[in-house]
Short mmCIF file of C-alpha atoms in Angstrom, two decimals:
data_model
loop_
_atom_site.label_atom_id
_atom_site.label_comp_id
_atom_site.label_asym_id
_atom_site.label_seq_id
_atom_site.Cartn_x
_atom_site.Cartn_y
_atom_site.Cartn_z
CA UNK I 523 -6.45 -32.97 -24.34
CA UNK I 524 -3.34 -35.17 -24.60
CA UNK I 525 -2.09 -33.76 -21.26
CA UNK I 526 -5.43 -34.59 -19.63
CA UNK I 527 -5.38 -38.12 -21.06
CA UNK I 528 -1.81 -38.57 -19.84
CA UNK I 529 -2.67 -37.53 -16.29
CA UNK I 530 -5.99 -39.41 -16.13
CA UNK I 531 -4.35 -42.63 -17.34
CA UNK I 532 -2.35 -42.80 -14.12
CA UNK I 533 -5.57 -43.18 -12.16
CA UNK I 534 -5.13 -46.85 -13.13
CA UNK I 535 -2.58 -47.03 -10.30
CA UNK I 536 -5.33 -46.42 -7.74
CA UNK I 537 -7.51 -49.19 -9.18
CA UNK I 538 -4.62 -51.66 -9.21
CA UNK I 539 -3.65 -50.79 -5.65
CA UNK I 540 -7.24 -51.24 -4.43
CA UNK I 541 -7.60 -54.60 -6.18
CA UNK I 542 -4.25 -55.73 -4.80
CA UNK I 543 -5.35 -54.80 -1.26
CA UNK I 544 -8.90 -56.21 -1.24
CA UNK I 545 -9.10 -60.04 -1.44
CA UNK I 546 -12.69 -59.96 -2.72
CA UNK I 547 -11.45 -58.28 -5.93
CA UNK I 548 -8.90 -60.99 -6.64
CA UNK I 549 -11.17 -63.82 -7.76
CA UNK I 550 -10.71 -64.77 -11.46
CA UNK I 551 -14.23 -63.88 -12.60
CA UNK I 552 -14.28 -60.73 -10.48
CA UNK I 553 -11.08 -59.59 -12.19
CA UNK I 554 -12.74 -60.07 -15.58
CA UNK I 555 -15.86 -58.17 -14.49
CA UNK I 556 -13.85 -55.29 -13.04
CA UNK I 557 -11.66 -55.17 -16.16
CA UNK I 558 -14.66 -54.88 -18.47
CA UNK I 559 -16.37 -52.38 -16.17
CA UNK I 560 -13.27 -50.17 -16.01
CA UNK I 561 -12.92 -50.10 -19.79
CA UNK I 562 -16.60 -49.16 -20.17
CA UNK I 563 -16.38 -46.46 -17.49
CA UNK I 564 -13.23 -44.95 -19.02
CA UNK I 565 -14.89 -44.87 -22.46
CA UNK I 566 -18.05 -43.25 -21.06
CA UNK I 567 -15.93 -40.74 -19.15
CA UNK I 568 -14.17 -39.55 -22.31
CA UNK I 569 -17.41 -39.65 -24.26
CA UNK I 570 -19.16 -37.39 -21.74
CA UNK I 571 -16.37 -34.84 -21.32
CA UNK I 572 -16.08 -34.38 -25.10
CA UNK I 573 -19.80 -33.99 -25.79
CA UNK I 574 -19.46 -30.21 -26.00
CA UNK I 575 -16.72 -30.47 -28.62
CA UNK I 576 -16.80 -34.07 -29.92
CA UNK I 577 -13.69 -35.33 -31.74
CA UNK I 578 -14.03 -35.69 -35.49
CA UNK I 579 -12.34 -39.09 -35.40
CA UNK I 580 -13.89 -42.01 -33.50
CA UNK I 581 -10.43 -43.54 -33.05
CA UNK I 582 -9.87 -40.83 -30.45
CA UNK I 583 -11.79 -42.95 -27.95
CA UNK I 584 -9.75 -46.05 -28.79
CA UNK I 585 -6.51 -44.17 -28.20
CA UNK I 586 -7.78 -42.58 -24.98
CA UNK I 587 -8.98 -45.87 -23.47
CA UNK I 588 -5.87 -47.74 -24.55
CA UNK I 589 -3.69 -45.04 -22.98
CA UNK I 590 -5.27 -46.03 -19.67
CA UNK I 591 -4.36 -49.69 -20.21
CA UNK I 592 -0.79 -48.75 -21.20
CA UNK I 593 -0.14 -47.68 -17.61
CA UNK I 594 -1.36 -51.08 -16.41
CA UNK I 595 1.01 -52.87 -18.80
CA UNK I 596 3.94 -50.73 -17.72
CA UNK I 597 3.19 -51.39 -14.05
CA UNK I 598 2.99 -55.13 -14.79
CA UNK I 599 6.41 -55.17 -16.45
CA UNK I 600 8.02 -53.08 -13.72
CA UNK I 601 6.61 -55.27 -10.97
CA UNK I 602 7.69 -58.51 -12.62
CA UNK I 603 11.19 -57.07 -12.91
CA UNK I 604 11.17 -56.16 -9.22
CA UNK I 605 11.41 -52.41 -9.78
CA UNK I 606 8.12 -51.64 -8.00
CA UNK I 607 5.71 -53.69 -5.86
CA UNK I 608 2.26 -53.61 -4.32
CA UNK I 609 0.16 -53.25 -7.48
CA UNK I 610 0.02 -56.46 -9.52
CA UNK I 611 0.76 -59.38 -7.20
CA UNK I 612 -2.87 -60.53 -7.35
CA UNK I 613 -2.91 -60.41 -11.16
CA UNK I 614 0.23 -62.51 -11.37
CA UNK I 615 -1.55 -65.29 -9.49
CA UNK I 616 -5.21 -65.23 -10.51
CA UNK I 617 -5.27 -62.91 -13.54
CA UNK I 618 -2.80 -63.69 -16.32
CA UNK I 619 0.23 -65.63 -15.04
CA UNK I 620 1.83 -65.75 -18.51
CA UNK I 621 2.53 -62.00 -18.22
CA UNK I 622 5.55 -63.05 -16.18
CA UNK I 623 7.27 -64.65 -19.20
CA UNK I 624 10.23 -62.69 -20.61
CA UNK I 625 8.49 -62.17 -23.96
CA UNK I 626 5.34 -60.79 -22.31
CA UNK I 627 7.35 -58.52 -20.01
CA UNK I 628 9.13 -56.95 -22.98
CA UNK I 629 5.79 -56.71 -24.79
CA UNK I 630 4.34 -54.80 -21.83
CA UNK I 631 7.29 -52.41 -21.80
CA UNK I 632 6.66 -51.67 -25.47
CA UNK I 633 2.97 -51.08 -24.89
CA UNK I 634 3.51 -49.03 -21.75
CA UNK I 635 6.10 -46.73 -23.31
CA UNK I 636 6.04 -46.72 -27.13
CA UNK I 637 2.31 -47.22 -27.66
CA UNK I 638 1.54 -44.79 -24.85
CA UNK I 639 3.60 -42.05 -26.54
CA UNK I 640 1.98 -42.81 -29.89
CA UNK I 641 -1.52 -42.56 -28.40
CA UNK I 642 -0.77 -39.16 -26.88
CA UNK I 643 0.70 -37.86 -30.15
CA UNK I 644 -2.27 -39.12 -32.20
CA UNK I 645 -4.75 -37.68 -29.69
CA UNK I 646 -2.96 -34.35 -30.01
CA UNK I 647 -3.17 -34.53 -33.80
CA UNK I 648 -6.89 -35.37 -33.70
CA UNK I 649 -7.56 -32.52 -31.26
CA UNK I 650 -5.69 -30.07 -33.51
CA UNK I 651 -7.55 -31.35 -36.61
CA UNK I 652 -4.32 -32.64 -38.13
CA UNK I 653 -3.57 -35.88 -39.91
CA UNK I 654 -1.91 -38.84 -38.27
CA UNK I 655 -2.42 -41.57 -40.87
CA UNK I 656 1.23 -42.59 -41.17
CA UNK I 657 1.71 -42.95 -37.42
CA UNK I 658 -1.64 -44.69 -37.21
CA UNK I 659 -0.52 -47.36 -39.67
CA UNK I 660 2.67 -47.94 -37.67
CA UNK I 661 0.56 -48.27 -34.50
CA UNK I 662 -1.89 -50.64 -36.19
CA UNK I 663 0.91 -52.88 -37.45
CA UNK I 664 2.62 -52.86 -34.07
CA UNK I 665 -0.46 -53.68 -32.00
CA UNK I 666 -1.82 -56.25 -34.47
CA UNK I 667 1.49 -58.12 -34.33
CA UNK I 668 1.70 -57.64 -30.58
CA UNK I 669 -1.69 -59.11 -29.75
CA UNK I 670 -1.87 -61.81 -32.43
CA UNK I 671 1.44 -63.31 -31.23
CA UNK I 672 0.48 -62.84 -27.58
CA UNK I 673 -2.93 -64.56 -27.84
CA UNK I 674 -1.74 -67.39 -30.08
CA UNK I 675 1.34 -67.90 -27.91
CA UNK I 676 -0.80 -68.31 -24.80
CA UNK I 677 -2.97 -70.97 -26.40
CA UNK I 678 -0.13 -72.83 -28.17
CA UNK I 679 2.48 -72.60 -25.40
CA UNK I 680 2.85 -74.15 -21.99
CA UNK I 681 0.31 -71.73 -20.49
CA UNK I 682 -2.49 -73.06 -22.68
CA UNK I 683 -3.80 -75.08 -19.73
CA UNK I 684 -3.75 -72.07 -17.38
CA UNK I 685 -6.12 -69.73 -19.19
CA UNK I 686 -8.13 -67.62 -16.75
CA UNK I 687 -11.24 -65.47 -17.43
CA UNK I 688 -9.14 -62.30 -17.79
CA UNK I 689 -7.62 -63.82 -20.93
CA UNK I 690 -10.72 -62.94 -22.96
CA UNK I 691 -10.19 -59.19 -22.55
CA UNK I 692 -7.17 -59.52 -24.83
CA UNK I 693 -9.41 -60.04 -27.86
CA UNK I 694 -10.60 -56.45 -27.56
CA UNK I 695 -6.99 -55.31 -27.97
CA UNK I 696 -6.70 -57.46 -31.09
CA UNK I 697 -9.96 -56.45 -32.74
CA UNK I 698 -9.51 -52.70 -32.20
CA UNK I 699 -6.20 -52.38 -34.10
CA UNK I 700 -7.56 -54.58 -36.88
CA UNK I 701 -10.56 -52.26 -37.18
CA UNK I 702 -8.24 -49.26 -36.89
CA UNK I 703 -6.01 -50.61 -39.67
CA UNK I 704 -9.00 -51.14 -41.99
CA UNK I 705 -10.19 -47.61 -41.20
CA UNK I 706 -6.80 -46.03 -41.83
CA UNK I 707 -6.11 -47.98 -45.02
CA UNK I 708 -9.44 -46.83 -46.45
CA UNK I 709 -8.73 -43.14 -45.83
CA UNK I 710 -7.16 -40.93 -48.51
CA UNK I 711 -3.38 -40.85 -48.47
CA UNK I 712 -1.56 -37.88 -47.00
CA UNK I 713 0.25 -37.34 -50.31
CA UNK I 714 -0.94 -37.38 -53.94
CA UNK I 715 -0.74 -40.66 -55.85
CA UNK I 716 0.18 -39.00 -59.14
CA UNK I 717 3.50 -37.35 -59.97
CA UNK I 718 4.75 -35.38 -62.92
CA UNK I 719 8.22 -34.70 -64.29
CA UNK I 720 10.11 -35.69 -61.12
CA UNK I 721 8.29 -39.01 -60.97
CA UNK I 722 9.04 -39.69 -64.64
CA UNK I 723 12.72 -38.97 -64.09
CA UNK I 724 12.92 -41.20 -61.00
CA UNK I 725 11.13 -44.08 -62.69
CA UNK I 726 13.32 -43.98 -65.79
CA UNK I 727 16.41 -44.93 -63.76
CA UNK I 728 17.47 -48.56 -63.63
CA UNK I 729 18.13 -50.18 -60.27
CA UNK I 730 21.89 -50.10 -60.83
CA UNK I 731 21.74 -46.28 -60.85
CA UNK I 732 19.74 -46.20 -57.62
CA UNK I 733 22.31 -47.35 -55.03
CA UNK I 734 20.01 -46.82 -52.06
CA UNK I 735 17.31 -48.99 -53.59
CA UNK I 736 19.91 -51.59 -54.58
CA UNK I 737 21.12 -51.84 -50.98
CA UNK I 738 17.53 -52.10 -49.75
CA UNK I 739 16.79 -54.91 -52.21
CA UNK I 740 19.82 -56.83 -50.93
CA UNK I 741 18.73 -56.26 -47.32
CA UNK I 742 15.19 -57.39 -48.12
CA UNK I 743 16.41 -60.59 -49.79
CA UNK I 744 18.62 -61.28 -46.76
CA UNK I 745 15.63 -60.61 -44.48
CA UNK I 746 13.54 -63.04 -46.52
CA UNK I 747 16.18 -65.75 -46.11
CA UNK I 748 16.38 -65.03 -42.36
CA UNK I 749 12.59 -65.22 -42.10
CA UNK I 750 12.46 -68.46 -44.05
CA UNK I 751 15.04 -70.34 -41.98
CA UNK I 752 13.53 -69.26 -38.66
CA UNK I 753 10.06 -70.11 -39.93
CA UNK I 754 11.22 -73.58 -40.92
CA UNK I 755 12.76 -74.00 -37.47
CA UNK I 756 9.37 -73.14 -35.95
CA UNK I 757 7.80 -75.78 -38.22
CA UNK I 758 10.30 -78.40 -36.94
CA UNK I 759 11.90 -78.84 -40.34
CA UNK I 760 14.37 -81.76 -40.46
CA UNK I 761 16.80 -79.73 -42.61
CA UNK I 762 20.32 -79.77 -41.20
CA UNK I 763 20.62 -75.99 -41.54
CA UNK I 764 17.59 -75.53 -39.26
CA UNK I 765 18.99 -77.93 -36.66
CA UNK I 766 22.33 -76.12 -36.64
CA UNK I 767 20.70 -72.71 -36.38
CA UNK I 768 18.40 -73.51 -33.46
CA UNK I 769 21.11 -75.39 -31.60
CA UNK I 770 24.07 -73.05 -32.04
CA UNK I 771 22.52 -69.62 -32.70
CA UNK I 772 18.98 -69.09 -31.38
CA UNK I 773 17.88 -71.85 -28.99
CA UNK I 774 15.28 -69.36 -27.73
CA UNK I 775 13.12 -70.41 -30.70
CA UNK I 776 12.46 -73.67 -28.84
CA UNK I 777 11.42 -72.01 -25.58
CA UNK I 778 8.29 -73.88 -24.41
CA UNK I 779 6.43 -70.64 -23.58
CA UNK I 780 5.44 -70.67 -27.26
CA UNK I 781 5.82 -66.98 -28.11
CA UNK I 782 9.06 -67.26 -30.15
CA UNK I 783 7.65 -70.11 -32.25
CA UNK I 784 4.36 -68.31 -32.90
CA UNK I 785 6.16 -65.09 -33.81
CA UNK I 786 8.36 -66.89 -36.35
CA UNK I 787 5.30 -68.49 -37.92
CA UNK I 788 3.59 -65.09 -38.15
CA UNK I 789 6.63 -63.62 -39.90
CA UNK I 790 6.95 -66.69 -42.14
CA UNK I 791 3.36 -66.68 -43.38
CA UNK I 792 2.63 -62.93 -43.37
CA UNK I 793 5.93 -61.06 -43.19
CA UNK I 794 7.76 -63.08 -45.85
CA UNK I 795 5.24 -62.37 -48.66
CA UNK I 796 5.29 -58.66 -47.78
CA UNK I 797 9.08 -58.53 -47.85
CA UNK I 798 8.96 -60.13 -51.30
CA UNK I 799 6.34 -57.61 -52.38
CA UNK I 800 8.62 -54.77 -51.27
CA UNK I 801 11.40 -56.12 -53.48
CA UNK I 802 8.94 -56.02 -56.37
CA UNK I 803 7.91 -52.49 -55.39
CA UNK I 804 11.52 -51.31 -55.54
CA UNK I 805 11.92 -52.84 -59.01
CA UNK I 806 8.57 -51.97 -60.57
CA UNK I 807 7.73 -48.23 -60.78
CA UNK I 808 4.35 -46.88 -59.72
CA UNK I 809 3.52 -49.21 -56.80
CA UNK I 810 1.45 -46.71 -54.83
CA UNK I 811 0.61 -49.29 -52.14
CA UNK I 812 4.22 -49.25 -50.92
CA UNK I 813 3.74 -46.14 -48.78
CA UNK I 814 1.06 -47.79 -46.62
CA UNK I 815 2.26 -51.36 -46.34
CA UNK I 816 5.87 -50.47 -45.57
CA UNK I 817 4.66 -48.43 -42.59
CA UNK I 818 2.37 -51.21 -41.40
CA UNK I 819 5.05 -53.90 -41.62
CA UNK I 820 7.68 -51.62 -40.07
CA UNK I 821 5.47 -51.22 -37.01
CA UNK I 822 4.87 -54.97 -36.80
CA UNK I 823 8.51 -55.97 -37.27
CA UNK I 824 10.02 -53.53 -34.79
CA UNK I 825 7.54 -54.59 -32.10
CA UNK I 826 8.12 -58.29 -32.73
CA UNK I 827 11.89 -57.94 -32.75
CA UNK I 828 11.88 -55.82 -29.60
CA UNK I 829 9.97 -58.50 -27.71
CA UNK I 830 11.98 -61.33 -29.28
CA UNK I 831 15.43 -59.86 -28.67
CA UNK I 832 14.49 -58.60 -25.21
CA UNK I 833 12.92 -61.92 -24.29
CA UNK I 834 15.96 -63.92 -25.37
CA UNK I 835 18.24 -61.69 -23.26
CA UNK I 836 15.97 -61.33 -20.22
CA UNK I 837 17.23 -62.82 -16.91
CA UNK I 838 14.01 -64.81 -16.56
CA UNK I 839 14.85 -66.80 -19.69
CA UNK I 840 16.39 -70.17 -18.82
CA UNK I 841 20.13 -70.27 -19.56
CA UNK I 842 19.77 -73.09 -22.11
CA UNK I 843 17.51 -70.91 -24.29
CA UNK I 844 19.69 -67.78 -24.30
CA UNK I 845 21.99 -66.79 -27.16
CA UNK I 846 25.30 -68.71 -26.81
CA UNK I 847 28.23 -66.50 -25.82
CA UNK I 848 30.33 -67.42 -28.81
CA UNK I 849 27.80 -66.09 -31.33
CA UNK I 850 26.16 -63.45 -29.15
CA UNK I 851 27.12 -60.37 -31.16
CA UNK I 852 26.56 -61.92 -34.57
CA UNK I 853 23.04 -63.06 -33.62
CA UNK I 854 22.24 -59.73 -31.98
CA UNK I 855 23.43 -57.73 -34.99
CA UNK I 856 21.49 -59.99 -37.36
CA UNK I 857 18.29 -59.49 -35.35
CA UNK I 858 18.79 -55.73 -35.12
CA UNK I 859 19.45 -55.45 -38.85
CA UNK I 860 16.38 -57.57 -39.50
CA UNK I 861 14.28 -55.19 -37.40
CA UNK I 862 15.72 -52.08 -39.06
CA UNK I 863 15.34 -53.22 -42.68
CA UNK I 864 11.56 -52.58 -43.07
CA UNK I 865 12.00 -49.26 -41.27
CA UNK I 866 14.65 -48.21 -43.79
CA UNK I 867 12.36 -49.22 -46.65
CA UNK I 868 9.48 -47.21 -45.15
CA UNK I 869 11.73 -44.15 -44.74
CA UNK I 870 12.89 -44.50 -48.33
CA UNK I 871 9.33 -44.62 -49.63
CA UNK I 872 8.08 -41.73 -47.48
CA UNK I 873 11.03 -39.38 -47.95
CA UNK I 874 11.36 -39.78 -51.72
CA UNK I 875 8.07 -41.13 -53.09
CA UNK I 876 8.47 -40.24 -56.78
CA UNK I 877 9.40 -43.78 -57.86
CA UNK I 878 6.18 -45.11 -56.30
CA UNK I 879 3.72 -42.64 -57.88
CA UNK I 880 1.60 -42.99 -60.96
CA UNK I 881 2.88 -40.72 -63.73
CA UNK I 882 0.48 -38.06 -64.93
CA UNK I 883 -0.02 -38.23 -68.73
CA UNK I 884 1.63 -35.46 -70.74
CA UNK I 885 0.10 -33.83 -73.87
CA UNK I 886 0.17 -36.31 -76.74
CA UNK I 887 0.05 -39.37 -74.46
CA UNK I 888 -2.86 -41.79 -74.16
CA UNK I 889 -5.33 -41.19 -71.42
CA UNK I 890 -5.74 -37.45 -72.21
CA UNK I 891 -9.15 -35.86 -72.40
CA UNK I 892 -10.64 -35.74 -75.90
CA UNK I 893 -10.15 -31.98 -76.20
CA UNK I 894 -6.45 -32.32 -75.46
CA UNK I 895 -6.10 -35.09 -78.04
CA UNK I 896 -7.83 -32.93 -80.69
CA UNK I 897 -5.53 -29.98 -79.95
CA UNK I 898 -2.51 -32.26 -80.36
CA UNK I 899 -3.79 -33.54 -83.73
CA UNK I 900 -4.39 -29.98 -84.98
CA UNK I 901 -0.85 -28.99 -84.03
CA UNK I 902 0.53 -32.02 -85.88
CA UNK I 903 -1.38 -31.06 -89.05
#
């Protein structure tokens, strides 16, 4: 099924080429109508061909339809970068002109490549009746961050006065990952929440004897400081440190397109509390929620940082907003380390989960069934 979805998704090229060639299809409201109609037709197509053997997971249809749109995003990015032509010129003018901003171009590359691969893998897992919860949480975090920054950036940035009818389709791509995240969070975890002897041993060790966790705590605290200063810059804080940072290190934060500012505010108000919670989770044993939320934030952070770093380096970004040459490597390394930190935490939690499990009670401990408590008392007598 994943091979079929992969091949069918490229039929989007034919639709784009036809719309680019026929002037009647290039009117703003016509673009919106065709966009909605195509999404409905693609959904009905997959619904009908799977009626004989319907998928057990309704998210299959979300992944299949979104795979189709991934090709459109990839074509958009490639055409804006001058690699291909003849498919999206009409959309650049009367559809969504803000897709030509460096941030949006990098966002489309991420959707057209990374999300596309993830959809195909998750479709394969659903078809084979296998679990995909961990990857699904990474996808949900990535797409939620992607679309929330994208939509808010359009409204708050310089393109807020150029909103066309096609803009409203974007809300579908925000609501679906939110619904997907709620669905995936509510499903049983892939691993048990309760551990025995190994969990007790892991949780009895102080942080000083867990060097990996100690390094991660230091990285998380550094990431929190990095998030805070960039968030304050986005809030136009008068602090001298913020003025120095935006002037000499990341002037891209003041780009009038609005995306960098909105992204920093997202990370400040949502990412910062989660980073702090992860520090707590590495200090306090038995935080079973760590396995889910680290995956979700890892997906969000890597997508945001990809678009942010790529946008600040893209040739379309005005020279005054690019990273200054004198601090280029230090700023780049700081951003890359910032992106990698939640991924490292997620890998730590998933690969060695004993510290984050609830400990099963042993004979003689509280919480045992009554019969076990009686047997223990008899032995003591």
